[in-house]
JSON list of C-alpha atoms in Angstrom, two decimals:
[
{"chain": "O", "resi": 275, "resn": "MET", "atom": "CA", "xyz": [26.36, -31.26, 34.08]},
{"chain": "O", "resi": 276, "resn": "TYR", "atom": "CA", "xyz": [23.41, -31.42, 31.67]},
{"chain": "O", "resi": 277, "resn": "THR", "atom": "CA", "xyz": [23.57, -35.08, 30.62]},
{"chain": "O", "resi": 278, "resn": "VAL", "atom": "CA", "xyz": [21.42, -36.32, 33.51]},
{"chain": "O", "resi": 279, "resn": "LYS", "atom": "CA", "xyz": [17.80, -35.89, 32.50]},
{"chain": "O", "resi": 280, "resn": "ASP", "atom": "CA", "xyz": [15.72, -36.31, 35.65]},
{"chain": "O", "resi": 281, "resn": "ASN", "atom": "CA", "xyz": [12.43, -35.07, 34.22]},
{"chain": "O", "resi": 282, "resn": "LEU", "atom": "CA", "xyz": [9.78, -37.62, 33.29]},
{"chain": "O", "resi": 283, "resn": "ILE", "atom": "CA", "xyz": [8.80, -38.24, 29.69]},
{"chain": "O", "resi": 284, "resn": "PHE", "atom": "CA", "xyz": [6.27, -40.48, 27.98]},
{"chain": "O", "resi": 285, "resn": "GLY", "atom": "CA", "xyz": [7.46, -43.32, 25.80]},
{"chain": "O", "resi": 286, "resn": "PHE", "atom": "CA", "xyz": [5.32, -45.65, 23.71]},
{"chain": "O", "resi": 287, "resn": "HIS", "atom": "CA", "xyz": [6.11, -49.22, 22.72]},
{"chain": "O", "resi": 288, "resn": "GLY", "atom": "CA", "xyz": [4.28, -51.02, 19.90]},
{"chain": "O", "resi": 289, "resn": "CYS", "atom": "CA", "xyz": [3.64, -54.66, 20.71]},
{"chain": "O", "resi": 290, "resn": "ASP", "atom": "CA", "xyz": [1.03, -57.41, 20.78]},
{"chain": "O", "resi": 291, "resn": "GLU", "atom": "CA", "xyz": [-2.00, -56.73, 22.97]},
{"chain": "O", "resi": 292, "resn": "SER", "atom": "CA", "xyz": [-1.15, -59.71, 25.19]},
{"chain": "O", "resi": 293, "resn": "LEU", "atom": "CA", "xyz": [2.27, -58.24, 26.05]},
{"chain": "O", "resi": 294, "resn": "CYS", "atom": "CA", "xyz": [0.72, -54.82, 26.62]},
{"chain": "O", "resi": 295, "resn": "LYS", "atom": "CA", "xyz": [-1.63, -56.27, 29.25]},
{"chain": "O", "resi": 296, "resn": "LYS", "atom": "CA", "xyz": [1.14, -58.27, 30.95]},
{"chain": "O", "resi": 297, "resn": "LEU", "atom": "CA", "xyz": [3.40, -55.20, 31.19]},
{"chain": "O", "resi": 298, "resn": "ILE", "atom": "CA", "xyz": [0.63, -53.07, 32.68]},
{"chain": "O", "resi": 299, "resn": "ASN", "atom": "CA", "xyz": [-0.26, -55.79, 35.20]},
{"chain": "O", "resi": 300, "resn": "GLY", "atom": "CA", "xyz": [3.38, -56.33, 36.19]},
{"chain": "O", "resi": 301, "resn": "GLU", "atom": "CA", "xyz": [3.34, -59.93, 34.97]},
{"chain": "O", "resi": 302, "resn": "GLU", "atom": "CA", "xyz": [6.21, -59.47, 32.54]},
{"chain": "O", "resi": 303, "resn": "SER", "atom": "CA", "xyz": [9.15, -57.16, 31.84]},
{"chain": "O", "resi": 304, "resn": "LEU", "atom": "CA", "xyz": [10.12, -55.74, 28.50]},
{"chain": "O", "resi": 305, "resn": "ASP", "atom": "CA", "xyz": [13.06, -57.56, 26.89]},
{"chain": "O", "resi": 306, "resn": "TYR", "atom": "CA", "xyz": [16.17, -55.83, 25.62]},
{"chain": "O", "resi": 307, "resn": "SER", "atom": "CA", "xyz": [16.47, -55.67, 21.88]},
{"chain": "O", "resi": 308, "resn": "LYS", "atom": "CA", "xyz": [19.96, -56.91, 21.02]},
{"chain": "O", "resi": 309, "resn": "ASN", "atom": "CA", "xyz": [19.74, -57.10, 17.24]},
{"chain": "O", "resi": 310, "resn": "PRO", "atom": "CA", "xyz": [22.90, -56.07, 15.37]},
{"chain": "O", "resi": 311, "resn": "TYR", "atom": "CA", "xyz": [20.84, -53.59, 13.31]},
{"chain": "O", "resi": 312, "resn": "ASP", "atom": "CA", "xyz": [19.05, -51.73, 16.14]},
{"chain": "O", "resi": 313, "resn": "TRP", "atom": "CA", "xyz": [19.18, -47.98, 15.58]},
{"chain": "O", "resi": 314, "resn": "LEU", "atom": "CA", "xyz": [20.38, -46.98, 19.07]},
{"chain": "O", "resi": 315, "resn": "GLY", "atom": "CA", "xyz": [22.17, -50.10, 20.25]},
{"chain": "O", "resi": 316, "resn": "LYS", "atom": "CA", "xyz": [21.05, -52.52, 22.94]},
{"chain": "O", "resi": 317, "resn": "GLY", "atom": "CA", "xyz": [17.99, -51.45, 24.92]},
{"chain": "O", "resi": 318, "resn": "MET", "atom": "CA", "xyz": [14.23, -51.42, 25.37]},
{"chain": "O", "resi": 319, "resn": "TYR", "atom": "CA", "xyz": [12.78, -49.27, 22.59]},
{"chain": "O", "resi": 320, "resn": "PHE", "atom": "CA", "xyz": [10.18, -46.51, 22.80]},
{"chain": "O", "resi": 321, "resn": "TRP", "atom": "CA", "xyz": [8.85, -43.77, 20.56]},
{"chain": "O", "resi": 322, "resn": "GLU", "atom": "CA", "xyz": [8.96, -40.51, 22.52]},
{"chain": "O", "resi": 323, "resn": "ASN", "atom": "CA", "xyz": [5.55, -38.82, 22.88]},
{"chain": "O", "resi": 324, "resn": "ASP", "atom": "CA", "xyz": [4.04, -40.62, 19.88]},
{"chain": "O", "resi": 325, "resn": "PRO", "atom": "CA", "xyz": [1.59, -43.46, 20.57]},
{"chain": "O", "resi": 326, "resn": "GLU", "atom": "CA", "xyz": [0.24, -43.19, 17.01]},
{"chain": "O", "resi": 327, "resn": "ARG", "atom": "CA", "xyz": [3.68, -43.92, 15.55]},
{"chain": "O", "resi": 328, "resn": "ALA", "atom": "CA", "xyz": [4.14, -46.86, 17.93]},
{"chain": "O", "resi": 329, "resn": "LEU", "atom": "CA", "xyz": [0.79, -48.32, 16.82]},
{"chain": "O", "resi": 330, "resn": "GLU", "atom": "CA", "xyz": [1.65, -47.82, 13.15]},
{"chain": "O", "resi": 331, "resn": "TRP", "atom": "CA", "xyz": [4.89, -49.71, 13.72]},
{"chain": "O", "resi": 332, "resn": "ALA", "atom": "CA", "xyz": [3.05, -52.54, 15.51]},
{"chain": "O", "resi": 333, "resn": "LYS", "atom": "CA", "xyz": [0.55, -52.83, 12.64]},
{"chain": "O", "resi": 334, "resn": "ASN", "atom": "CA", "xyz": [3.35, -53.04, 10.07]},
{"chain": "O", "resi": 335, "resn": "VAL", "atom": "CA", "xyz": [5.97, -55.00, 12.04]},
{"chain": "O", "resi": 336, "resn": "GLN", "atom": "CA", "xyz": [5.82, -58.01, 9.74]},
{"chain": "O", "resi": 337, "resn": "LYS", "atom": "CA", "xyz": [6.62, -55.74, 6.79]},
{"chain": "O", "resi": 338, "resn": "TYR", "atom": "CA", "xyz": [9.48, -53.97, 8.62]},
{"chain": "O", "resi": 339, "resn": "ALA", "atom": "CA", "xyz": [10.86, -56.64, 10.90]},
{"chain": "O", "resi": 340, "resn": "GLN", "atom": "CA", "xyz": [14.11, -58.34, 10.18]},
{"chain": "O", "resi": 341, "resn": "ASN", "atom": "CA", "xyz": [13.48, -60.52, 13.24]},
{"chain": "O", "resi": 342, "resn": "PRO", "atom": "CA", "xyz": [11.20, -63.47, 12.33]},
{"chain": "O", "resi": 343, "resn": "LYS", "atom": "CA", "xyz": [10.45, -64.10, 16.04]},
{"chain": "O", "resi": 344, "resn": "GLN", "atom": "CA", "xyz": [8.66, -60.76, 16.25]},
{"chain": "O", "resi": 345, "resn": "LYS", "atom": "CA", "xyz": [4.98, -61.69, 15.88]},
{"chain": "O", "resi": 346, "resn": "ILE", "atom": "CA", "xyz": [2.13, -59.29, 16.57]},
{"chain": "O", "resi": 347, "resn": "GLU", "atom": "CA", "xyz": [-1.36, -60.74, 16.19]},
{"chain": "O", "resi": 348, "resn": "VAL", "atom": "CA", "xyz": [-3.30, -57.86, 17.76]},
{"chain": "O", "resi": 349, "resn": "PRO", "atom": "CA", "xyz": [-1.38, -54.58, 17.41]},
{"chain": "O", "resi": 350, "resn": "SER", "atom": "CA", "xyz": [-1.37, -52.51, 20.57]},
{"chain": "O", "resi": 351, "resn": "VAL", "atom": "CA", "xyz": [0.59, -49.80, 22.37]},
{"chain": "O", "resi": 352, "resn": "VAL", "atom": "CA", "xyz": [1.78, -49.62, 25.94]},
{"chain": "O", "resi": 353, "resn": "GLY", "atom": "CA", "xyz": [2.75, -46.28, 27.44]},
{"chain": "O", "resi": 354, "resn": "ALA", "atom": "CA", "xyz": [5.64, -45.85, 29.85]},
{"chain": "O", "resi": 355, "resn": "VAL", "atom": "CA", "xyz": [6.68, -43.09, 32.21]},
{"chain": "O", "resi": 356, "resn": "ILE", "atom": "CA", "xyz": [10.44, -42.85, 31.78]},
{"chain": "O", "resi": 357, "resn": "CYS", "atom": "CA", "xyz": [13.24, -40.94, 33.48]},
{"chain": "O", "resi": 358, "resn": "LEU", "atom": "CA", "xyz": [16.13, -40.93, 30.99]},
{"chain": "O", "resi": 359, "resn": "GLY", "atom": "CA", "xyz": [18.77, -40.56, 33.73]},
{"chain": "O", "resi": 360, "resn": "LYS", "atom": "CA", "xyz": [22.32, -40.43, 32.38]},
{"chain": "O", "resi": 361, "resn": "CYS", "atom": "CA", "xyz": [21.43, -40.19, 28.71]},
{"chain": "O", "resi": 362, "resn": "LEU", "atom": "CA", "xyz": [23.60, -40.59, 25.63]},
{"chain": "O", "resi": 363, "resn": "ASP", "atom": "CA", "xyz": [21.51, -38.08, 23.72]},
{"chain": "O", "resi": 364, "resn": "PHE", "atom": "CA", "xyz": [22.36, -37.73, 20.04]},
{"chain": "O", "resi": 365, "resn": "MET", "atom": "CA", "xyz": [20.52, -34.43, 19.85]},
{"chain": "O", "resi": 366, "resn": "GLU", "atom": "CA", "xyz": [23.50, -32.96, 21.70]},
{"chain": "O", "resi": 367, "resn": "ILE", "atom": "CA", "xyz": [26.60, -32.03, 19.72]},
{"chain": "O", "resi": 368, "resn": "SER", "atom": "CA", "xyz": [29.05, -33.39, 22.33]},
{"chain": "O", "resi": 369, "resn": "ASN", "atom": "CA", "xyz": [27.59, -36.89, 21.99]},
{"chain": "O", "resi": 370, "resn": "LEU", "atom": "CA", "xyz": [27.60, -36.72, 18.19]},
{"chain": "O", "resi": 371, "resn": "LYS", "atom": "CA", "xyz": [31.29, -35.82, 18.41]},
{"chain": "O", "resi": 372, "resn": "LYS", "atom": "CA", "xyz": [31.95, -38.81, 20.71]},
{"chain": "O", "resi": 373, "resn": "LEU", "atom": "CA", "xyz": [30.30, -41.14, 18.20]},
{"chain": "O", "resi": 374, "resn": "LYS", "atom": "CA", "xyz": [32.31, -39.69, 15.32]},
{"chain": "O", "resi": 375, "resn": "ASP", "atom": "CA", "xyz": [35.51, -39.99, 17.36]},
{"chain": "O", "resi": 376, "resn": "VAL", "atom": "CA", "xyz": [34.81, -43.68, 18.04]},
{"chain": "O", "resi": 377, "resn": "TYR", "atom": "CA", "xyz": [34.28, -44.24, 14.32]},
{"chain": "O", "resi": 378, "resn": "MET", "atom": "CA", "xyz": [37.55, -42.47, 13.48]},
{"chain": "O", "resi": 379, "resn": "GLU", "atom": "CA", "xyz": [39.43, -44.40, 16.19]},
{"chain": "O", "resi": 380, "resn": "LEU", "atom": "CA", "xyz": [38.26, -47.77, 14.90]},
{"chain": "O", "resi": 381, "resn": "THR", "atom": "CA", "xyz": [38.83, -47.01, 11.22]},
{"chain": "O", "resi": 382, "resn": "GLU", "atom": "CA", "xyz": [42.34, -45.71, 11.94]},
{"chain": "O", "resi": 383, "resn": "LYS", "atom": "CA", "xyz": [43.08, -48.99, 13.73]},
{"chain": "O", "resi": 384, "resn": "GLY", "atom": "CA", "xyz": [41.92, -50.86, 10.63]},
{"chain": "O", "resi": 385, "resn": "TYR", "atom": "CA", "xyz": [38.75, -52.42, 12.05]},
{"chain": "O", "resi": 386, "resn": "GLN", "atom": "CA", "xyz": [36.37, -53.92, 9.51]},
{"chain": "O", "resi": 387, "resn": "LEU", "atom": "CA", "xyz": [33.14, -52.22, 10.55]},
{"chain": "O", "resi": 388, "resn": "PRO", "atom": "CA", "xyz": [29.65, -53.34, 9.58]},
{"chain": "O", "resi": 389, "resn": "GLU", "atom": "CA", "xyz": [27.59, -51.16, 7.25]},
{"chain": "O", "resi": 390, "resn": "ASN", "atom": "CA", "xyz": [24.19, -49.53, 7.44]},
{"chain": "O", "resi": 391, "resn": "THR", "atom": "CA", "xyz": [22.08, -51.05, 4.66]},
{"chain": "O", "resi": 392, "resn": "GLY", "atom": "CA", "xyz": [18.58, -51.08, 3.21]},
{"chain": "O", "resi": 393, "resn": "LYS", "atom": "CA", "xyz": [16.27, -48.31, 2.07]},
{"chain": "O", "resi": 394, "resn": "SER", "atom": "CA", "xyz": [17.03, -45.20, 4.13]},
{"chain": "O", "resi": 395, "resn": "PHE", "atom": "CA", "xyz": [19.60, -47.34, 5.99]},
{"chain": "O", "resi": 396, "resn": "TYR", "atom": "CA", "xyz": [16.80, -49.24, 7.74]},
{"chain": "O", "resi": 397, "resn": "LYS", "atom": "CA", "xyz": [19.29, -51.84, 8.99]},
{"chain": "O", "resi": 398, "resn": "ARG", "atom": "CA", "xyz": [21.70, -49.77, 11.06]},
{"chain": "O", "resi": 399, "resn": "ASN", "atom": "CA", "xyz": [24.41, -52.32, 11.81]},
{"chain": "O", "resi": 400, "resn": "LEU", "atom": "CA", "xyz": [27.17, -49.68, 11.80]},
{"chain": "O", "resi": 401, "resn": "ASP", "atom": "CA", "xyz": [25.34, -47.24, 14.07]},
{"chain": "O", "resi": 402, "resn": "CYS", "atom": "CA", "xyz": [24.36, -50.05, 16.46]},
{"chain": "O", "resi": 403, "resn": "PHE", "atom": "CA", "xyz": [27.91, -51.36, 16.66]},
{"chain": "O", "resi": 404, "resn": "LEU", "atom": "CA", "xyz": [29.39, -47.90, 17.28]},
{"chain": "O", "resi": 405, "resn": "ILE", "atom": "CA", "xyz": [26.83, -46.97, 19.94]},
{"chain": "O", "resi": 406, "resn": "ASN", "atom": "CA", "xyz": [27.31, -50.26, 21.82]},
{"chain": "O", "resi": 407, "resn": "TYR", "atom": "CA", "xyz": [31.09, -49.79, 21.56]},
{"chain": "O", "resi": 408, "resn": "LEU", "atom": "CA", "xyz": [30.85, -46.21, 22.84]},
{"chain": "O", "resi": 409, "resn": "VAL", "atom": "CA", "xyz": [28.63, -47.19, 25.79]},
{"chain": "O", "resi": 410, "resn": "ALA", "atom": "CA", "xyz": [31.05, -49.97, 26.80]},
{"chain": "O", "resi": 411, "resn": "LYS", "atom": "CA", "xyz": [34.12, -47.76, 26.28]},
{"chain": "O", "resi": 412, "resn": "GLU", "atom": "CA", "xyz": [32.73, -44.91, 28.42]},
{"chain": "O", "resi": 413, "resn": "GLU", "atom": "CA", "xyz": [31.99, -47.33, 31.26]},
{"chain": "O", "resi": 414, "resn": "LYS", "atom": "CA", "xyz": [35.39, -49.02, 31.05]},
{"chain": "O", "resi": 415, "resn": "GLU", "atom": "CA", "xyz": [37.51, -45.88, 30.71]},
{"chain": "O", "resi": 416, "resn": "ASN", "atom": "CA", "xyz": [35.78, -43.43, 33.05]},
{"chain": "O", "resi": 417, "resn": "GLY", "atom": "CA", "xyz": [33.02, -45.32, 34.87]},
{"chain": "O", "resi": 418, "resn": "THR", "atom": "CA", "xyz": [30.20, -43.62, 32.96]},
{"chain": "O", "resi": 419, "resn": "LYS", "atom": "CA", "xyz": [27.14, -45.86, 32.96]},
{"chain": "O", "resi": 420, "resn": "TYR", "atom": "CA", "xyz": [24.48, -44.71, 30.53]},
{"chain": "O", "resi": 421, "resn": "ASP", "atom": "CA", "xyz": [20.88, -45.31, 31.50]},
{"chain": "O", "resi": 422, "resn": "SER", "atom": "CA", "xyz": [19.43, -44.54, 28.08]},
{"chain": "O", "resi": 423, "resn": "VAL", "atom": "CA", "xyz": [20.20, -43.55, 24.51]},
{"chain": "O", "resi": 424, "resn": "ARG", "atom": "CA", "xyz": [18.11, -41.04, 22.56]},
{"chain": "O", "resi": 425, "resn": "GLY", "atom": "CA", "xyz": [18.11, -39.97, 18.92]},
{"chain": "O", "resi": 426, "resn": "VAL", "atom": "CA", "xyz": [16.10, -38.10, 16.35]},
{"chain": "O", "resi": 427, "resn": "PHE", "atom": "CA", "xyz": [15.45, -39.73, 12.97]},
{"chain": "O", "resi": 428, "resn": "PHE", "atom": "CA", "xyz": [14.26, -38.21, 9.73]},
{"chain": "O", "resi": 429, "resn": "GLU", "atom": "CA", "xyz": [12.48, -41.02, 7.97]},
{"chain": "O", "resi": 430, "resn": "GLY", "atom": "CA", "xyz": [10.00, -41.52, 5.17]},
{"chain": "O", "resi": 431, "resn": "ASN", "atom": "CA", "xyz": [9.03, -39.47, 2.16]},
{"chain": "O", "resi": 432, "resn": "GLU", "atom": "CA", "xyz": [9.11, -35.67, 2.08]},
{"chain": "O", "resi": 433, "resn": "LEU", "atom": "CA", "xyz": [5.81, -34.14, 3.25]},
{"chain": "O", "resi": 434, "resn": "TYR", "atom": "CA", "xyz": [5.86, -31.95, 0.12]},
{"chain": "O", "resi": 435, "resn": "LYS", "atom": "CA", "xyz": [8.38, -30.97, -2.53]},
{"chain": "O", "resi": 436, "resn": "ASN", "atom": "CA", "xyz": [11.67, -29.73, -1.00]},
{"chain": "O", "resi": 437, "resn": "ALA", "atom": "CA", "xyz": [10.24, -30.18, 2.51]},
{"chain": "O", "resi": 438, "resn": "GLY", "atom": "CA", "xyz": [12.46, -30.15, 5.56]},
{"chain": "O", "resi": 439, "resn": "PHE", "atom": "CA", "xyz": [10.02, -32.60, 7.16]},
{"chain": "O", "resi": 440, "resn": "ARG", "atom": "CA", "xyz": [9.40, -36.25, 6.40]},
{"chain": "O", "resi": 441, "resn": "GLU", "atom": "CA", "xyz": [6.37, -38.49, 6.96]},
{"chain": "O", "resi": 442, "resn": "LYS", "atom": "CA", "xyz": [7.90, -40.50, 9.79]},
{"chain": "O", "resi": 443, "resn": "ASN", "atom": "CA", "xyz": [10.23, -38.14, 11.67]},
{"chain": "O", "resi": 444, "resn": "HIS", "atom": "CA", "xyz": [10.50, -39.30, 15.26]},
{"chain": "O", "resi": 445, "resn": "ILE", "atom": "CA", "xyz": [12.48, -39.38, 18.46]},
{"chain": "O", "resi": 446, "resn": "GLN", "atom": "CA", "xyz": [13.42, -42.83, 19.64]},
{"chain": "O", "resi": 447, "resn": "ILE", "atom": "CA", "xyz": [14.67, -43.96, 23.02]},
{"chain": "O", "resi": 448, "resn": "ALA", "atom": "CA", "xyz": [16.56, -47.11, 23.97]},
{"chain": "O", "resi": 449, "resn": "VAL", "atom": "CA", "xyz": [16.37, -47.68, 27.72]},
{"chain": "O", "resi": 450, "resn": "ILE", "atom": "CA", "xyz": [19.42, -49.53, 29.05]},
{"chain": "O", "resi": 451, "resn": "ASN", "atom": "CA", "xyz": [18.68, -49.30, 32.79]},
{"chain": "O", "resi": 452, "resn": "PRO", "atom": "CA", "xyz": [15.23, -50.86, 33.47]},
{"chain": "O", "resi": 453, "resn": "ASN", "atom": "CA", "xyz": [14.91, -48.67, 36.59]},
{"chain": "O", "resi": 454, "resn": "CYS", "atom": "CA", "xyz": [14.39, -45.72, 34.23]},
{"chain": "O", "resi": 455, "resn": "ILE", "atom": "CA", "xyz": [10.91, -47.09, 33.53]},
{"chain": "O", "resi": 456, "resn": "LYS", "atom": "CA", "xyz": [8.80, -45.81, 36.41]},
{"chain": "O", "resi": 457, "resn": "GLY", "atom": "CA", "xyz": [5.59, -47.47, 35.26]},
{"chain": "O", "resi": 458, "resn": "TYR", "atom": "CA", "xyz": [3.50, -48.70, 32.34]},
{"chain": "O", "resi": 459, "resn": "PHE", "atom": "CA", "xyz": [0.02, -47.53, 31.41]},
{"chain": "O", "resi": 460, "resn": "LYS", "atom": "CA", "xyz": [-2.76, -48.23, 28.93]},
{"chain": "O", "resi": 461, "resn": "VAL", "atom": "CA", "xyz": [-3.05, -45.55, 26.27]},
{"chain": "O", "resi": 462, "resn": "ARG", "atom": "CA", "xyz": [-6.40, -43.77, 26.55]},
{"chain": "O", "resi": 463, "resn": "ASP", "atom": "CA", "xyz": [-8.54, -42.04, 23.96]},
{"chain": "O", "resi": 464, "resn": "VAL", "atom": "CA", "xyz": [-9.32, -38.36, 24.42]},
{"chain": "O", "resi": 465, "resn": "ASN", "atom": "CA", "xyz": [-12.67, -37.60, 26.07]},
{"chain": "O", "resi": 466, "resn": "PRO", "atom": "CA", "xyz": [-14.42, -35.50, 23.38]},
{"chain": "O", "resi": 467, "resn": "ASP", "atom": "CA", "xyz": [-16.56, -33.70, 25.99]},
{"chain": "O", "resi": 468, "resn": "PHE", "atom": "CA", "xyz": [-13.54, -31.84, 27.34]},
{"chain": "O", "resi": 469, "resn": "ASP", "atom": "CA", "xyz": [-10.61, -29.83, 26.00]},
{"chain": "O", "resi": 470, "resn": "GLU", "atom": "CA", "xyz": [-7.29, -31.65, 25.69]},
{"chain": "O", "resi": 471, "resn": "VAL", "atom": "CA", "xyz": [-4.80, -30.75, 28.44]}
]
């Protein structure tokens, strides 16, 4: 009853300035990321409510990227108004349980599963595989079609000694159904003559 999220949220995608302009002008659509190491499986990726984090990623993509085709000459950010729809939200305990159950099912059947690797498990091959498997299984077995996947990630160094917060904590969204994206917009600076709203 609560898995359909029909409210609108803001998502931010770091990319090259040329792509940003094309998306805003309706000249191009965002491609699905289908890398085997994507954190939330197949989808179009956004940082939730954090244009600064999206820009930081775009500026450092060459350092982070495992995909050599990903070139950003002029780092930019495009905003999107998104309705998550039927969301596989990993901030909900029922969905975490589903993911764990899929893992247990596959290991009990003797599947050789990929592994998460790299510093802080930056390459999430296992998570990606399990999420894609779960999405396909839910559709096949009970007709559930997920529109989006959402997760919270605790990333980076501690803010201070024994901190419960890290430098790069974020919420990420992978949009599966392109109709969830209601529109793109250019990220604006705050007008200093007025209070922020």
